[in-house]
Amino acid sequence: MITIKNRASIAKMHEAGQRLAHIFQELPSRLMPGISTLDIDSWISLEIKKNHLVSKMLGYSGYGHVSCISINDEVVHGVPHKVKCLSDGDLVKIDVCVAYKGYCADMARSFFVGQTSDHTAKRLVEITALSLDKGIEQARAGNRLGDVSAAIGHTIESAGFGIVRDFAGHGIGKRMHEDPEVLNYGIPGKGPLLQVGMAFAIEPMVTVGHYDVYITEDNWTVKTTDKSLAAHVEDTVVITQDGPLVITRIDNK
Ligand code: MF3
Ligand code: CO
């Protein structure tokens, strides 16, 4: 069942998203070579507390951190660790889900540590961000979920990159994961009808090489089988009368 949120619920999700987006805004300056992914997670944890948010990841299926931090050929669900340190040129994906007064916002971004001269890597990140934008554009009342999925998938495949199929976006509200699954590929005009008050976490996961992935021995970290580079971005979007409201991007007032 896809839940419909009322104005009060949407306002809380929006506040969660704005606070989370402000935390992300401060992240790039912390991603210097040598810092461990556990240090980054600890900083995010402090910011979550300062902003009176609650982590939705900590304790989820026994997960022990407030963020997932995935480097290079790690796609998603990288577990922060003190011996895992960033190097110049690394492609780092950071994923954080929080709640404000019981309502969630889920967000992820791909960052480079310092500079990269790898044109394919840069293009990968650009296309991944573009596919998210194209998906969001379709998140309108009267459209079908397949319109969102197809827009994402078309953008990625036209660029010649791989669409990870084993993981997907999701509905979101009081819980981090709600119905439906938001696939990153699909058929226009298919799937549930989109209505005002629905909310989705849309999160394309894109590879330079083959889309096949596997879960490593830590039972969380997802890596590409062919060791190719992967990107991941995620925004939480609410369907409103005026179109898609991206709650995890800072409002321009
Ligand atoms: N935020 C992730 C998602 O988009 C959830 C990661 S799993 C967790 O679905 F256990 F780490 F939270
Ligand atoms: Co998510």
Short mmCIF file of N, CA, C and O in Angstrom, two decimals, residues 133-178:
data_model
loop_
_atom_site.label_atom_id
_atom_site.label_comp_id
_atom_site.label_asym_id
_atom_site.label_seq_id
_atom_site.Cartn_x
_atom_site.Cartn_y
_atom_site.Cartn_z
N ASP A 133 17.44 13.72 -11.87
CA ASP A 133 16.63 14.89 -12.26
C ASP A 133 15.52 14.51 -13.24
O ASP A 133 14.39 14.99 -13.13
N LYS A 134 15.87 13.66 -14.20
CA LYS A 134 14.88 13.24 -15.21
C LYS A 134 13.76 12.41 -14.57
O LYS A 134 12.60 12.52 -14.96
N GLY A 135 14.13 11.60 -13.59
CA GLY A 135 13.13 10.82 -12.85
C GLY A 135 12.22 11.74 -12.05
O GLY A 135 10.99 11.60 -12.07
N ILE A 136 12.82 12.68 -11.33
CA ILE A 136 12.06 13.60 -10.49
C ILE A 136 11.04 14.39 -11.33
O ILE A 136 9.89 14.57 -10.92
N GLU A 137 11.48 14.81 -12.51
CA GLU A 137 10.61 15.56 -13.43
C GLU A 137 9.30 14.84 -13.73
O GLU A 137 8.28 15.46 -14.00
N GLN A 138 9.36 13.51 -13.69
CA GLN A 138 8.18 12.69 -14.01
C GLN A 138 7.33 12.38 -12.78
O GLN A 138 6.26 11.77 -12.91
N ALA A 139 7.79 12.80 -11.60
CA ALA A 139 7.08 12.48 -10.35
C ALA A 139 5.93 13.47 -10.15
O ALA A 139 6.01 14.38 -9.30
N ARG A 140 4.90 13.31 -10.95
CA ARG A 140 3.76 14.24 -10.98
C ARG A 140 2.46 13.47 -10.88
O ARG A 140 2.34 12.38 -11.46
N ALA A 141 1.48 14.06 -10.20
CA ALA A 141 0.15 13.47 -10.11
C ALA A 141 -0.39 13.23 -11.52
O ALA A 141 -0.28 14.10 -12.39
N GLY A 142 -0.92 12.05 -11.75
CA GLY A 142 -1.47 11.70 -13.06
C GLY A 142 -0.52 10.84 -13.87
O GLY A 142 -0.95 10.08 -14.74
N ASN A 143 0.78 10.97 -13.60
CA ASN A 143 1.75 10.07 -14.23
C ASN A 143 1.72 8.71 -13.53
O ASN A 143 1.06 8.55 -12.50
N ARG A 144 2.43 7.76 -14.10
CA ARG A 144 2.58 6.44 -13.49
C ARG A 144 4.02 6.28 -13.02
O ARG A 144 4.92 6.92 -13.54
N LEU A 145 4.19 5.39 -12.03
CA LEU A 145 5.54 5.18 -11.49
C LEU A 145 6.51 4.75 -12.59
O LEU A 145 7.69 5.13 -12.56
N GLY A 146 6.01 4.01 -13.56
CA GLY A 146 6.85 3.59 -14.69
C GLY A 146 7.42 4.76 -15.48
O GLY A 146 8.49 4.64 -16.09
N ASP A 147 6.75 5.89 -15.46
CA ASP A 147 7.27 7.09 -16.14
C ASP A 147 8.55 7.57 -15.46
O ASP A 147 9.50 8.00 -16.12
N VAL A 148 8.54 7.51 -14.12
CA VAL A 148 9.73 7.91 -13.35
C VAL A 148 10.87 6.94 -13.65
O VAL A 148 11.98 7.35 -14.01
N SER A 149 10.59 5.65 -13.51
CA SER A 149 11.61 4.62 -13.71
C SER A 149 12.18 4.65 -15.12
O SER A 149 13.41 4.55 -15.31
N ALA A 150 11.31 4.80 -16.11
CA ALA A 150 11.76 4.78 -17.50
C ALA A 150 12.64 5.99 -17.81
O ALA A 150 13.63 5.86 -18.54
N ALA A 151 12.32 7.14 -17.24
CA ALA A 151 13.12 8.36 -17.48
C ALA A 151 14.53 8.18 -16.93
O ALA A 151 15.52 8.57 -17.56
N ILE A 152 14.62 7.57 -15.75
CA ILE A 152 15.93 7.31 -15.13
C ILE A 152 16.71 6.33 -16.03
O ILE A 152 17.85 6.58 -16.42
N GLY A 153 16.07 5.22 -16.33
CA GLY A 153 16.72 4.15 -17.09
C GLY A 153 17.18 4.60 -18.46
O GLY A 153 18.29 4.27 -18.91
N HIS A 154 16.32 5.39 -19.13
CA HIS A 154 16.65 5.86 -20.48
C HIS A 154 17.90 6.74 -20.45
O HIS A 154 18.79 6.62 -21.30
N THR A 155 17.98 7.62 -19.45
CA THR A 155 19.13 8.53 -19.33
C THR A 155 20.43 7.75 -19.14
O THR A 155 21.46 8.06 -19.76
N ILE A 156 20.38 6.72 -18.31
CA ILE A 156 21.59 5.94 -18.00
C ILE A 156 22.00 5.09 -19.21
O ILE A 156 23.17 5.07 -19.60
N GLU A 157 21.03 4.43 -19.83
CA GLU A 157 21.37 3.53 -20.94
C GLU A 157 21.81 4.29 -22.17
O GLU A 157 22.71 3.84 -22.88
N SER A 158 21.23 5.48 -22.41
CA SER A 158 21.66 6.30 -23.56
C SER A 158 23.11 6.70 -23.42
O SER A 158 23.79 6.93 -24.42
N ALA A 159 23.58 6.81 -22.18
CA ALA A 159 24.97 7.20 -21.95
C ALA A 159 25.91 5.99 -21.98
O ALA A 159 27.13 6.14 -21.91
N GLY A 160 25.33 4.80 -22.08
CA GLY A 160 26.14 3.58 -22.16
C GLY A 160 26.60 3.04 -20.83
O GLY A 160 27.49 2.18 -20.79
N PHE A 161 26.00 3.51 -19.74
CA PHE A 161 26.38 3.00 -18.42
C PHE A 161 25.43 1.89 -17.97
O PHE A 161 24.38 1.67 -18.58
N GLY A 162 25.80 1.21 -16.88
CA GLY A 162 25.01 0.10 -16.36
C GLY A 162 24.05 0.55 -15.27
O GLY A 162 24.39 1.37 -14.43
N ILE A 163 22.84 0.00 -15.28
CA ILE A 163 21.84 0.28 -14.24
C ILE A 163 21.84 -0.89 -13.26
O ILE A 163 21.50 -2.02 -13.65
N VAL A 164 22.18 -0.62 -12.01
CA VAL A 164 22.14 -1.67 -10.99
C VAL A 164 20.67 -2.06 -10.78
O VAL A 164 19.81 -1.21 -10.58
N ARG A 165 20.40 -3.37 -10.85
CA ARG A 165 19.01 -3.85 -10.79
C ARG A 165 18.65 -4.51 -9.48
O ARG A 165 17.46 -4.71 -9.19
N ASP A 166 19.67 -4.86 -8.69
CA ASP A 166 19.40 -5.62 -7.46
C ASP A 166 18.92 -4.73 -6.32
O ASP A 166 18.50 -5.24 -5.28
N PHE A 167 19.00 -3.41 -6.50
CA PHE A 167 18.54 -2.47 -5.47
C PHE A 167 17.72 -1.39 -6.14
O PHE A 167 17.86 -1.16 -7.35
N ALA A 168 16.87 -0.72 -5.37
CA ALA A 168 15.94 0.25 -5.96
C ALA A 168 15.62 1.34 -4.95
O ALA A 168 15.95 1.22 -3.76
N GLY A 169 14.95 2.39 -5.43
CA GLY A 169 14.39 3.39 -4.54
C GLY A 169 13.12 2.84 -3.90
O GLY A 169 12.75 1.67 -4.11
N HIS A 170 12.42 3.69 -3.16
CA HIS A 170 11.32 3.19 -2.33
C HIS A 170 10.39 4.32 -1.90
O HIS A 170 10.80 5.49 -1.87
N GLY A 171 9.16 3.93 -1.53
CA GLY A 171 8.30 4.87 -0.84
C GLY A 171 8.91 5.21 0.49
O GLY A 171 9.74 4.47 1.01
N ILE A 172 8.51 6.35 1.07
CA ILE A 172 9.09 6.80 2.34
C ILE A 172 8.07 7.67 3.08
O ILE A 172 7.23 8.32 2.43
N GLY A 173 8.12 7.66 4.40
CA GLY A 173 7.19 8.45 5.21
C GLY A 173 7.59 8.36 6.66
O GLY A 173 8.67 8.78 7.03
N LYS A 174 6.73 7.74 7.47
CA LYS A 174 7.09 7.48 8.86
C LYS A 174 8.21 6.44 8.91
O LYS A 174 9.04 6.44 9.81
N ARG A 175 8.21 5.54 7.93
CA ARG A 175 9.27 4.54 7.82
C ARG A 175 10.20 4.89 6.66
O ARG A 175 9.78 5.50 5.68
N MET A 176 11.47 4.46 6.80
CA MET A 176 12.46 4.72 5.74
C MET A 176 12.06 4.00 4.45
O MET A 176 12.14 4.58 3.37
N HIS A 177 11.64 2.76 4.60
CA HIS A 177 11.26 1.98 3.42
C HIS A 177 9.77 1.68 3.46
O HIS A 177 9.30 0.95 4.32
N GLU A 178 9.05 2.24 2.53
CA GLU A 178 7.62 1.93 2.37
C GLU A 178 7.40 1.46 0.93
O GLU A 178 8.30 1.54 0.09
#
